[in-house]
CSV table of C-alpha atoms and ligand atoms in Angstrom, one decimal:
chain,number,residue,atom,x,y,z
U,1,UNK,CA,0.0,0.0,0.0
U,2,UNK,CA,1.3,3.8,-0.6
U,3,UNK,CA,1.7,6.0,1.5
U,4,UNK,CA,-1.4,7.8,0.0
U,5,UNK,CA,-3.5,4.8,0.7
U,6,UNK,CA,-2.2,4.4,4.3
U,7,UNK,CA,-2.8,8.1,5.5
U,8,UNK,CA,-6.4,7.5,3.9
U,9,UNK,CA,-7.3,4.6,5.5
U,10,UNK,CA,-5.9,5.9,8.7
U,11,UNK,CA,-7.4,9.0,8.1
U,12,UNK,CA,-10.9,6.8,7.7
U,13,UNK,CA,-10.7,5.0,10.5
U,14,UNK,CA,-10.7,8.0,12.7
U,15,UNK,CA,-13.4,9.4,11.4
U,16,UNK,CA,-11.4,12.2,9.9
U,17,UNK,CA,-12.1,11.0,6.1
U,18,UNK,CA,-12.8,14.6,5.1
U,19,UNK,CA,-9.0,15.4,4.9
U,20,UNK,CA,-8.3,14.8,1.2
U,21,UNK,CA,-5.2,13.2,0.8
U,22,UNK,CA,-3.4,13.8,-2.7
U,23,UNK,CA,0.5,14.2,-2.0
U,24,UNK,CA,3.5,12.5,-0.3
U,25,UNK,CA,4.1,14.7,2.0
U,26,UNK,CA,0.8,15.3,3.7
U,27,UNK,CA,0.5,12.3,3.9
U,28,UNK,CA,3.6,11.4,5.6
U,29,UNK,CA,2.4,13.9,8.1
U,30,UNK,CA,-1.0,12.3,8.8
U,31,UNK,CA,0.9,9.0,9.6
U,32,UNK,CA,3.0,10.3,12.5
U,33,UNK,CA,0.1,11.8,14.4
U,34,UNK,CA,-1.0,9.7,17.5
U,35,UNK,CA,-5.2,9.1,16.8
U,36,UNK,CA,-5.6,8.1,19.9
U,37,UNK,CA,-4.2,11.0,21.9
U,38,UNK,CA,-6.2,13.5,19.7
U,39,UNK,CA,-9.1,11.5,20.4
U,40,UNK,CA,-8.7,11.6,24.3
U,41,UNK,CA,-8.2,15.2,24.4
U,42,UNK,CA,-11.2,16.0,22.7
U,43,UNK,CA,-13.5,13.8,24.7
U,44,UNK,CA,-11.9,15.4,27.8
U,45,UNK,CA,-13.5,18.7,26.4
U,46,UNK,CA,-15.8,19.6,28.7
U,47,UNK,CA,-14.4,17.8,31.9
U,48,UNK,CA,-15.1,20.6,34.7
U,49,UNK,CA,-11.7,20.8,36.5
U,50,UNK,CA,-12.6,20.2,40.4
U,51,UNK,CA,-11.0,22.8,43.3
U,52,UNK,CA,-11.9,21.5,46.0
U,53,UNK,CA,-9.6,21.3,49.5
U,54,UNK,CA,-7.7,24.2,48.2
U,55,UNK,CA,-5.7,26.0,50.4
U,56,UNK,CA,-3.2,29.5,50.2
U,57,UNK,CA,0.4,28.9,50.3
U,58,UNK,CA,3.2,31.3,51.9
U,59,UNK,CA,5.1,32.8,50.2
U,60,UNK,CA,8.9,34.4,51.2
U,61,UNK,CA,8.8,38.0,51.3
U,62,UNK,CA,12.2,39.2,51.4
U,63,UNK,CA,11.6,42.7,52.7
U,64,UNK,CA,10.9,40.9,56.0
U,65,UNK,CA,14.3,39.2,56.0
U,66,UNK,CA,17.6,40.7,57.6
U,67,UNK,CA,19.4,42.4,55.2
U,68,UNK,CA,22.6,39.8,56.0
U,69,UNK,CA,20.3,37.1,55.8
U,70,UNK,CA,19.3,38.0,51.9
U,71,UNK,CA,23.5,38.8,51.3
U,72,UNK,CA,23.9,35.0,52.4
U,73,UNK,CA,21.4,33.2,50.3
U,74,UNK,CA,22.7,35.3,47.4
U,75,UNK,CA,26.6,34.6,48.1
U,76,UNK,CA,24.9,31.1,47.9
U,77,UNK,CA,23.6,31.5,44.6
U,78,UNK,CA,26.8,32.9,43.2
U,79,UNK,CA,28.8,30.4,44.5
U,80,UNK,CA,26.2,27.8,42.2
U,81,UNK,CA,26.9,30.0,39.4
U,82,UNK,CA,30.9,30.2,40.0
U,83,UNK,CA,31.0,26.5,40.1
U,84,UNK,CA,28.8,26.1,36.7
U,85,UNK,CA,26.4,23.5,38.5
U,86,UNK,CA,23.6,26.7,36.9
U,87,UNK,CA,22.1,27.3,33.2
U,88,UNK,CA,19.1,28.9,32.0
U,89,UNK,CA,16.2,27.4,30.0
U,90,UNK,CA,13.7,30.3,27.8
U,91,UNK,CA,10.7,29.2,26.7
U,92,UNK,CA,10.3,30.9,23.5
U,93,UNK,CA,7.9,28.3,21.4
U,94,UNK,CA,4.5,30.3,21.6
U,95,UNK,CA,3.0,31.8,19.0
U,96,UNK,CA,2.5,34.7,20.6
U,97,UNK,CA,-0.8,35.5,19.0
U,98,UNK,CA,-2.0,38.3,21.6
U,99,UNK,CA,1.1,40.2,20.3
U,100,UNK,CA,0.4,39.7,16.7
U,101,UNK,CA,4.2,39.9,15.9
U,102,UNK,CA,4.8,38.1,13.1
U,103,UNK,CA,7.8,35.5,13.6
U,104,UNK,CA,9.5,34.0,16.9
U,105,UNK,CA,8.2,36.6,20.2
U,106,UNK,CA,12.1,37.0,20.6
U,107,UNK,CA,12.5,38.6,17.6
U,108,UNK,CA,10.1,41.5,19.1
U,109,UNK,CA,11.7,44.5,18.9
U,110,UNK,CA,11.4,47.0,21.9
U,111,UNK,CA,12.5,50.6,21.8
U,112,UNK,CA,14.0,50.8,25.3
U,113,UNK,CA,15.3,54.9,26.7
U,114,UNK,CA,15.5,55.2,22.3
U,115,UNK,CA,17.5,52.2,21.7
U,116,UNK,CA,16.1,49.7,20.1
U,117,UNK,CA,16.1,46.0,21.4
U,118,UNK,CA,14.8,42.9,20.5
U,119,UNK,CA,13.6,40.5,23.5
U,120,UNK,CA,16.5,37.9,23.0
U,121,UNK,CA,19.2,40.8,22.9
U,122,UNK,CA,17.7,42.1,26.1
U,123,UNK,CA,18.3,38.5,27.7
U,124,UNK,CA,21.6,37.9,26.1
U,125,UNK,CA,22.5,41.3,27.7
U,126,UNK,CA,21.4,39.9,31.4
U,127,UNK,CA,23.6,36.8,30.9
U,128,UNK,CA,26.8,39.0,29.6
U,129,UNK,CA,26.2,41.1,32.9
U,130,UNK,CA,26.3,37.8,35.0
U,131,UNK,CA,29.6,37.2,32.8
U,132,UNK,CA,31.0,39.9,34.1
U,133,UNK,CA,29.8,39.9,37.7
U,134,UNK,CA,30.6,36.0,38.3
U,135,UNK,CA,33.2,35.2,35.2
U,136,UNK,CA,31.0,32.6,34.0
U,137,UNK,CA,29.4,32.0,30.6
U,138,UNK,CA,26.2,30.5,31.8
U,139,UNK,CA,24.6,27.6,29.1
U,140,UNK,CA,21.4,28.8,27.9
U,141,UNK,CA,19.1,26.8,26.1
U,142,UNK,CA,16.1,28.2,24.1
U,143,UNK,CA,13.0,26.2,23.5
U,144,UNK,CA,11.4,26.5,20.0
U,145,UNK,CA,8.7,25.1,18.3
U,146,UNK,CA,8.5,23.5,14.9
U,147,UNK,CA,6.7,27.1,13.6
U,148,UNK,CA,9.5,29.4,14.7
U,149,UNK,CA,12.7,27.2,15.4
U,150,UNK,CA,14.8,28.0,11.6
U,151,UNK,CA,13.7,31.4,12.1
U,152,UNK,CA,14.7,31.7,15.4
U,153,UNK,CA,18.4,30.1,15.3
U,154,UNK,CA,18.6,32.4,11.7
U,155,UNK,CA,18.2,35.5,13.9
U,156,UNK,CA,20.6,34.6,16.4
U,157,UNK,CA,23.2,33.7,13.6
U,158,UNK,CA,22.2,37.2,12.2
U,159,UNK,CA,23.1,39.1,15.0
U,160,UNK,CA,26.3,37.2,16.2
U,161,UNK,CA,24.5,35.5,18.9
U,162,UNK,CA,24.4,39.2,20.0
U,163,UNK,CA,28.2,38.5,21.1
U,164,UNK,CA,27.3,35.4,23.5
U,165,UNK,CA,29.8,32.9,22.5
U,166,UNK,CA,27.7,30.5,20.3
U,167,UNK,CA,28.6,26.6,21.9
U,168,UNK,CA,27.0,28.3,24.8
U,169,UNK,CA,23.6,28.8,23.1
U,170,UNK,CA,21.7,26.0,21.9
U,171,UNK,CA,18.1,25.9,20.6
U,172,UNK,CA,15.5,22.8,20.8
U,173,UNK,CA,12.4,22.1,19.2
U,174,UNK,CA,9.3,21.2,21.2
U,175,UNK,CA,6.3,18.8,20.0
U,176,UNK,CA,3.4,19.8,18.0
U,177,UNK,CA,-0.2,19.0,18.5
U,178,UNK,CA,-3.1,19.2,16.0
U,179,UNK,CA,-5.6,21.7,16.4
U,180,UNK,CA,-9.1,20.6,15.8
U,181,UNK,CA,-12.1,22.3,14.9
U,182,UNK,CA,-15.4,22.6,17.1
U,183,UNK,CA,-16.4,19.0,16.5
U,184,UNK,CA,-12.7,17.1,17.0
U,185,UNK,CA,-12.3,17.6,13.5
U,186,UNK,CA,-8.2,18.1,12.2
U,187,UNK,CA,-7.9,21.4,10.1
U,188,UNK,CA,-6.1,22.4,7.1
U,189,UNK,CA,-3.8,25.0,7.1
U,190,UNK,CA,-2.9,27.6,4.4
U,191,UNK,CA,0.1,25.5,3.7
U,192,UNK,CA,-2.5,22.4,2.7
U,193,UNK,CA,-1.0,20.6,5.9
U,194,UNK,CA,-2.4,19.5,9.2
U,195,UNK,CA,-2.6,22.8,11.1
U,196,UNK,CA,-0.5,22.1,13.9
U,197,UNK,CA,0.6,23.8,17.1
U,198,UNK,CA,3.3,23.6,19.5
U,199,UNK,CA,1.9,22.0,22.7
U,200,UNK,CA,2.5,24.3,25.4
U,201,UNK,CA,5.1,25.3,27.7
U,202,UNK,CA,5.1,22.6,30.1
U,203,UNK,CA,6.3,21.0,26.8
U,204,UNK,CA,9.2,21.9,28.3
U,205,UNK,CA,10.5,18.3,30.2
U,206,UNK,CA,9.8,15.6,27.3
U,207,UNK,CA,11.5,18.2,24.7
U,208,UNK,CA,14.3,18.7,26.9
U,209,UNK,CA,14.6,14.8,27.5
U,210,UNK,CA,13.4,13.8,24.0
U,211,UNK,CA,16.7,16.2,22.5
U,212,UNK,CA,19.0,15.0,25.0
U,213,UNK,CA,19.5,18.4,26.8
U,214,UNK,CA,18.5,17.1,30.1
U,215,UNK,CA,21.7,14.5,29.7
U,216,UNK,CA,23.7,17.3,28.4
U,217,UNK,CA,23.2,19.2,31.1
U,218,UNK,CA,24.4,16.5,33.6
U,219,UNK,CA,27.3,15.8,31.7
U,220,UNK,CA,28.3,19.6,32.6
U,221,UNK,CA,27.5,19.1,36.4
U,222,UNK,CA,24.5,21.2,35.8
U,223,UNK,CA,22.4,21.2,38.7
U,224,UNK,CA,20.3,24.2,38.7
U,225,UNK,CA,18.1,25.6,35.6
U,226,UNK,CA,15.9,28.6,35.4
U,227,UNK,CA,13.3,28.3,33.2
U,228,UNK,CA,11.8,31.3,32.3
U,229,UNK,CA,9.6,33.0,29.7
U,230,UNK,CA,11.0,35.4,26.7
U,231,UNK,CA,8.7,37.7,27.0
U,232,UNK,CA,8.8,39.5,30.6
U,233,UNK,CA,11.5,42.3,30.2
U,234,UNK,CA,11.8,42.3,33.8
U,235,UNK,CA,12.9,38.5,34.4
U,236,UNK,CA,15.5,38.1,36.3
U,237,UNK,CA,17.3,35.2,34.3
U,238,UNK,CA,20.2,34.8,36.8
U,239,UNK,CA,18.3,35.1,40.2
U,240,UNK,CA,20.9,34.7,43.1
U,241,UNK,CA,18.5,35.8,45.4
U,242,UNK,CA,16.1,32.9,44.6
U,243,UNK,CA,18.9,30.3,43.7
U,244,UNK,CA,20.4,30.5,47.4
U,245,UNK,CA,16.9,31.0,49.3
U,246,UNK,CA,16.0,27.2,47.6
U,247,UNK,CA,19.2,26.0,48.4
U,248,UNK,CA,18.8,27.2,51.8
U,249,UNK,CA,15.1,25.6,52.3
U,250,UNK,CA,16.2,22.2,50.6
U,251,UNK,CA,13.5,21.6,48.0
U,252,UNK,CA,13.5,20.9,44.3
U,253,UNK,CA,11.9,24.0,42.7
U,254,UNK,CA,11.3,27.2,43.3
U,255,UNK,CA,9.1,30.4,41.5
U,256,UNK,CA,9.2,33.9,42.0
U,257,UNK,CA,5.9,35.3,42.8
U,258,UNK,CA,4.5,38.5,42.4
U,259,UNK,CA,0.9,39.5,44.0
U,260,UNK,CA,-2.0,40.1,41.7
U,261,UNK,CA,-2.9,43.3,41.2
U,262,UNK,CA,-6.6,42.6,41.4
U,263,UNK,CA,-9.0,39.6,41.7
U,264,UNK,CA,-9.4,39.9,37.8
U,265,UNK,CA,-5.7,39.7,36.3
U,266,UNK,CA,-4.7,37.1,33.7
U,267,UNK,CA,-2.3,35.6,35.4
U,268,UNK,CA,-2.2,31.9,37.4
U,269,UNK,CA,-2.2,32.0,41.3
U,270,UNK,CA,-0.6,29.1,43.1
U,271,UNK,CA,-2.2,27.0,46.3
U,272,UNK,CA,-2.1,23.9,47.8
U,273,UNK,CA,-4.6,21.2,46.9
U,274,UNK,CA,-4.9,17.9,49.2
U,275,UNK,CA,-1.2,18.6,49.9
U,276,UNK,CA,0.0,19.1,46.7
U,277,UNK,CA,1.6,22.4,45.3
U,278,UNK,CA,-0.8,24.0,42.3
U,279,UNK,CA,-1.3,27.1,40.1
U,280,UNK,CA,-4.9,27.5,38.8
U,281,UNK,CA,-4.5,29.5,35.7
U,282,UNK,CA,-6.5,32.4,35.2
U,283,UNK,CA,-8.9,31.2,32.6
U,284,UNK,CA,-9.9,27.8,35.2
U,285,UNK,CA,-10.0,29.8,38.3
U,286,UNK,CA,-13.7,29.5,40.2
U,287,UNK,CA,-15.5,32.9,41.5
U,288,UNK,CA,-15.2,32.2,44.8
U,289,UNK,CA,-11.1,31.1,44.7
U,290,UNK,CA,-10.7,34.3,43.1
U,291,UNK,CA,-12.8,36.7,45.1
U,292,UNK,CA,-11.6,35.0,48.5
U,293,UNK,CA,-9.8,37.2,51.0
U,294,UNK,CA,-8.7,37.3,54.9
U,295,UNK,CA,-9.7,38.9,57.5
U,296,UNK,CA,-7.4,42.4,56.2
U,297,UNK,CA,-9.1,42.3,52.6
U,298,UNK,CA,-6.0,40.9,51.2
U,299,UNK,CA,-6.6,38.3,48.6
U,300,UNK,CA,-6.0,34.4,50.0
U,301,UNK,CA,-5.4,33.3,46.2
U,302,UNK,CA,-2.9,36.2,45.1
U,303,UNK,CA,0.3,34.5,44.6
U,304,UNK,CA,0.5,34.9,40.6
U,305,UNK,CA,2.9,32.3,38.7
U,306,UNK,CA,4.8,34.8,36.7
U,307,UNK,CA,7.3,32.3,34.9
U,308,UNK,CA,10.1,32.7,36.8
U,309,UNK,CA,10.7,29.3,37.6
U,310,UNK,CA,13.7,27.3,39.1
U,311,UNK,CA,14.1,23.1,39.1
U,312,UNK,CA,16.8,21.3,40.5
U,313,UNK,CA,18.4,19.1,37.8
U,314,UNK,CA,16.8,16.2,39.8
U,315,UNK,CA,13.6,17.4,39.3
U,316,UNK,CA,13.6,18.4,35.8
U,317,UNK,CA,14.5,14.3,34.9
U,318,UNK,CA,11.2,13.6,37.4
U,319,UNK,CA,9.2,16.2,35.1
U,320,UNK,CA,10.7,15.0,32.1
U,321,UNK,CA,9.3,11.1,32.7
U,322,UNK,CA,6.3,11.8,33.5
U,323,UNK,CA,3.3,12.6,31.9
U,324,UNK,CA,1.3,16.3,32.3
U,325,UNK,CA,-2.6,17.0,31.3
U,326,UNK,CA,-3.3,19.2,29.1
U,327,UNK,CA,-5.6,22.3,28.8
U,328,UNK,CA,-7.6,23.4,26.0
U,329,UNK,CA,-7.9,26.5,24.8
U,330,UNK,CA,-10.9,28.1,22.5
U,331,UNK,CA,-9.2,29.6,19.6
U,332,UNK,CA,-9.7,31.7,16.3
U,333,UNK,CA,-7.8,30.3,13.1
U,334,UNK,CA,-7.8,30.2,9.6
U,335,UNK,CA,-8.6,27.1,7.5
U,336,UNK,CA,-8.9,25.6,3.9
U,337,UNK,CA,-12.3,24.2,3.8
U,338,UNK,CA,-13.9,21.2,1.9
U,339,UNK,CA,-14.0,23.2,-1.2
U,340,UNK,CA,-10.6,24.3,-0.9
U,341,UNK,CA,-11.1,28.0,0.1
U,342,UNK,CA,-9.4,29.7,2.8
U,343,UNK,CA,-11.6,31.0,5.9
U,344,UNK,CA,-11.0,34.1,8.2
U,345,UNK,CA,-12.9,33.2,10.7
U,346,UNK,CA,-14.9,35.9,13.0
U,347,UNK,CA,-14.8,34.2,16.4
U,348,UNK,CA,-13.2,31.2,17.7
U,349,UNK,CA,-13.6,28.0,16.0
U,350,UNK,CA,-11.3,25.6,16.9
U,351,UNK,CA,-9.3,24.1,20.0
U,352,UNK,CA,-5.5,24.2,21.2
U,353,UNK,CA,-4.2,21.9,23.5
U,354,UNK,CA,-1.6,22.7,25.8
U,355,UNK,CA,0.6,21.6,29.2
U,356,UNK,CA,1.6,24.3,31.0
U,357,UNK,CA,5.0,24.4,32.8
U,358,UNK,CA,3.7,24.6,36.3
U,359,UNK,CA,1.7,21.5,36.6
U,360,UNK,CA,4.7,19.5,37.2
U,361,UNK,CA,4.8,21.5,40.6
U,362,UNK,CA,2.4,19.1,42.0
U,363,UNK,CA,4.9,16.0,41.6
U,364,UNK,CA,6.7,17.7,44.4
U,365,UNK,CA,6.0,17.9,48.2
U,366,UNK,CA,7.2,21.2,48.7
U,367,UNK,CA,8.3,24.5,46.5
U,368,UNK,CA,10.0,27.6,47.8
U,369,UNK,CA,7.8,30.5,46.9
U,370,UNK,CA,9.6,34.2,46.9
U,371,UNK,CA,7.3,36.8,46.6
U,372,UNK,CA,9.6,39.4,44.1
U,373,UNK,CA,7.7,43.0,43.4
U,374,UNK,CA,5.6,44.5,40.5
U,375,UNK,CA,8.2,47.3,39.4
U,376,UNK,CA,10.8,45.0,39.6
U,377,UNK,CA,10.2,41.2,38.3
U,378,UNK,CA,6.8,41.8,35.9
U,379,UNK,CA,6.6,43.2,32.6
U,380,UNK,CA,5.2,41.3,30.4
U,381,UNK,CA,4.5,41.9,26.8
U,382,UNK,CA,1.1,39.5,25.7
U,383,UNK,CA,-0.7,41.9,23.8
U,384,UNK,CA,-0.6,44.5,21.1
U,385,UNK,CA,-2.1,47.3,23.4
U,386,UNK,CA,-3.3,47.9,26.7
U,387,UNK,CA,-2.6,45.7,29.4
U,388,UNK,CA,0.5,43.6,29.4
U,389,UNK,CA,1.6,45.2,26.6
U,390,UNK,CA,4.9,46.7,24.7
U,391,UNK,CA,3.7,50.0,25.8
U,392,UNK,CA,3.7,49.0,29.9
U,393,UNK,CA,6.0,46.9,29.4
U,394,UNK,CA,8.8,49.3,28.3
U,395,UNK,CA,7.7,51.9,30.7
U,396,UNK,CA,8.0,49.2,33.5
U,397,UNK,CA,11.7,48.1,32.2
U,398,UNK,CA,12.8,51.6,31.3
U,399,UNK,CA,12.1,52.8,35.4
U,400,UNK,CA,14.0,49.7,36.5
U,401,UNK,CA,16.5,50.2,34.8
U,402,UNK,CA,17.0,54.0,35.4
U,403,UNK,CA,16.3,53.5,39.8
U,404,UNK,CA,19.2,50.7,39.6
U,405,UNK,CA,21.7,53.0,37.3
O,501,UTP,P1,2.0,32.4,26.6
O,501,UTP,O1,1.2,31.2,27.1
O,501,UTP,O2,1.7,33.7,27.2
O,501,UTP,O3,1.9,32.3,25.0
O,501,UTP,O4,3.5,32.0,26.8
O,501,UTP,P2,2.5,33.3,23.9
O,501,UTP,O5,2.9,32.5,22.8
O,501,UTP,O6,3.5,34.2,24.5
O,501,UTP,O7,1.2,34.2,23.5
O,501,UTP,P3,-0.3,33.8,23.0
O,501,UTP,O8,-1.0,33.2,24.1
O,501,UTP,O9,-0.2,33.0,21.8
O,501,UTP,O10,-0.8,35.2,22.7
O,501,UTP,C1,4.3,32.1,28.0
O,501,UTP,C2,5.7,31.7,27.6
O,501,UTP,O11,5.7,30.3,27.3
O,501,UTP,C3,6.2,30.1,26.0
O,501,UTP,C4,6.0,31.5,25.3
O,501,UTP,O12,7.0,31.6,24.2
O,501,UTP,C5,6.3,32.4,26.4
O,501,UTP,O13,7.7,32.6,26.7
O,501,UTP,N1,5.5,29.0,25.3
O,501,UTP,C6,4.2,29.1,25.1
O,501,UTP,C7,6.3,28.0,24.7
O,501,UTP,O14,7.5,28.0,24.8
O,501,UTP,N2,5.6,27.0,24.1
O,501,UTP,C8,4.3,27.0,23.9
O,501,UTP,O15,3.8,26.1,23.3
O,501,UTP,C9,3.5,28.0,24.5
């Protein structure tokens, strides 16, 4: 049988049969997709995410701590990165839709006191400071999807790395999921193939396993990795602070928090459920988790995930072997239909399925949470205007930057 016939049959048998199959190459597509998985996500649809026993976690604040007590846990952290047991992960395989940039979210370009920047120059900058502070190239390792990874290693060639020494760079593709349509259908792209998408950030530990990064990194002595988003000018990549403090309370992983700056933010919040550490993203979270607040009107359920994450090497191999649920997401995109047209569509009409990175904080007992501030850890850039945007973003950055000059 051909290859044709196969992807047909296949195609067929999954009730998918109105995916016309006429060339090699779609059809080689068709027969590496896994049927079954796309089946099970899209009966688990409608499955109502339960929250009960919930509970608030505490979180660090360091300006309660001695001021000797911080300079310690970050001598600690330092001393991680002088020995090179540390790297940093970015997450940089989103499509960034919000933004509407068109190519990799990295390749953003920010105009920061009139210079302009592009997100990965403005992290390639924070590692070359740490260079100088702690004489240490720190590995850095960018996640990519299948969309945006030629593109993205083309830029960096472009730009000289953006004078990072390149064997200390290294970029890795992520897996891709289908998207399907209102009624589990698969969907054809512009490009006449399978419209697919990368599968989320908590993508993160099977890519890094899958592409041998994980083993990499042990083979360095590795034993600390930040994992962090490309798209928060304010990230602090190489966090001493939070490095030391996690060191200090012996656990696996560690996030720096920042509160919510109201009930209705778009952000996750983390709690404990039956024991277990959790963030409830924003789009899941129930009324009353969200409204809830103590006895001073401060909100139980305000410690927001902000990306900043840190994972013992340890923990990144537990992540990486075991398997994460995914989330779907109610999404606009356009299509070729049955009669080969292409369709814009005007509201959402199709599903995204993705793992986000901090559902693997419930394989572990315990995380240490350090609340960081607003004007100093969170400026993130999601969408074109508005909120979260380049506009507060760059206002955000450019007034941390000038207080610490
Ligand atoms: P978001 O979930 O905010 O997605 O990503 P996004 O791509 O930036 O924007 P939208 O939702 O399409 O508008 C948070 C971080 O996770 C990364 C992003 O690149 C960003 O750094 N991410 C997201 C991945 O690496 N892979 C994914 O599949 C999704």
């Amino acid at each position: 049988m051909s290859k044709i016939e196969e992807a047909r049959e296949l195609l067929e048998k999954n009730g998918q049969a109105h995916i016309k199959v006429n060339n090699e190459e779609l059809a080689e597509q068709i027969l590496k997709l896994d049927f079954n998985k796309i089946k099970t996500l899209y009966s688990r649809l409608n499955k109502k995410i339960k929250f009960e026993n919930v509970e608030p976690v505490k979180a660090i604040n360091p300006d309660k701590l001695p001021r000797e007590q911080i300079e310690e846990y970050k001598q600690i952290g330092e001393d991680i990165i002088k020995q090179k047991k540390f790297a940093v992960a970015i997450m940089a395989g989103g499509q960034g839709t919000r933004l509407g940039h068109h190519g990799p979210k990295g390749t953003f370009k920010v105009k920061i006191n009139n210079t302009d920047k592009y997100l990965f120059e403005i992290i390639i900058e924070k590692l070359l400071k740490a260079k100088k502070e702690y004489n240490v190239y720190i590995p850095c390792y960018i996640m990519t999807s299948s969309e945006n990874n030629s593109e993205t290693v083309r830029f960096f060639e472009e730009n000289n790395f953006f004078g990072y020494p390149k064997e200390y760079l290294k970029c890795f593709i992520q897996e891709d999921l289908p998207l399907l349509d209102e009624d589990g259908k698969l969907i054809l792209g512009e490009d006449k193939k399978i419209k697919l998408a990368s599968e989320g950030n908590g993508g993160i530990f099977c890519s890094m396993k899958k592409n041998k990064i994980i083993a990499e990194m042990k083979r360095k002595n590795i034993e600390w990795i930040f994992i962090g988003a490309v798209d928060n000018l304010l990230a602090k990549y190489v966090d001493t602070l939070l490095l030391g403090l996690t060191v200090s309370q012996n656990t696996k992983i560690a996030t720096r928090t920042v509160i919510k700056s109201n009930p209705c933010e778009k952000v996750g919040v983390i709690c404990k459920q039956n024991n277990k550490i959790k963030v409830v993203e924003y789009t899941e979270i129930p009324e009353e988790m969200r409204t809830a607040v103590n006895e001073d009107g401060e909100m139980l359920f305000g410690e927001s995930h902000i990306m900043c994450n840190l994972f013992n090497i340890k923990a990144l191999e537990i992540a990486s072997t075991n398997k994460m649920k995914y989330h779907a997401a109610h999404k606009k995109t356009n299509y070729i239909d049955n009669n080969n047209r292409l369709v814009i569509p005007k509201k959402e009409n199709c599903y995204k399925f993705e793992k986000f990175i901090f559902d693997s904080f419930e394989l572990f007992d315990d995380i240490t949470i350090l609340r960081g501030k607003r004007a100093e850890d969170f400026a993130p850039i999601k969408n074109s205007e508005g909120q979260d945007s380049p506009e507060t973003a760059i206002k955000l950055y450019e007034a941390y930057i000038t207080k610490k000059a």
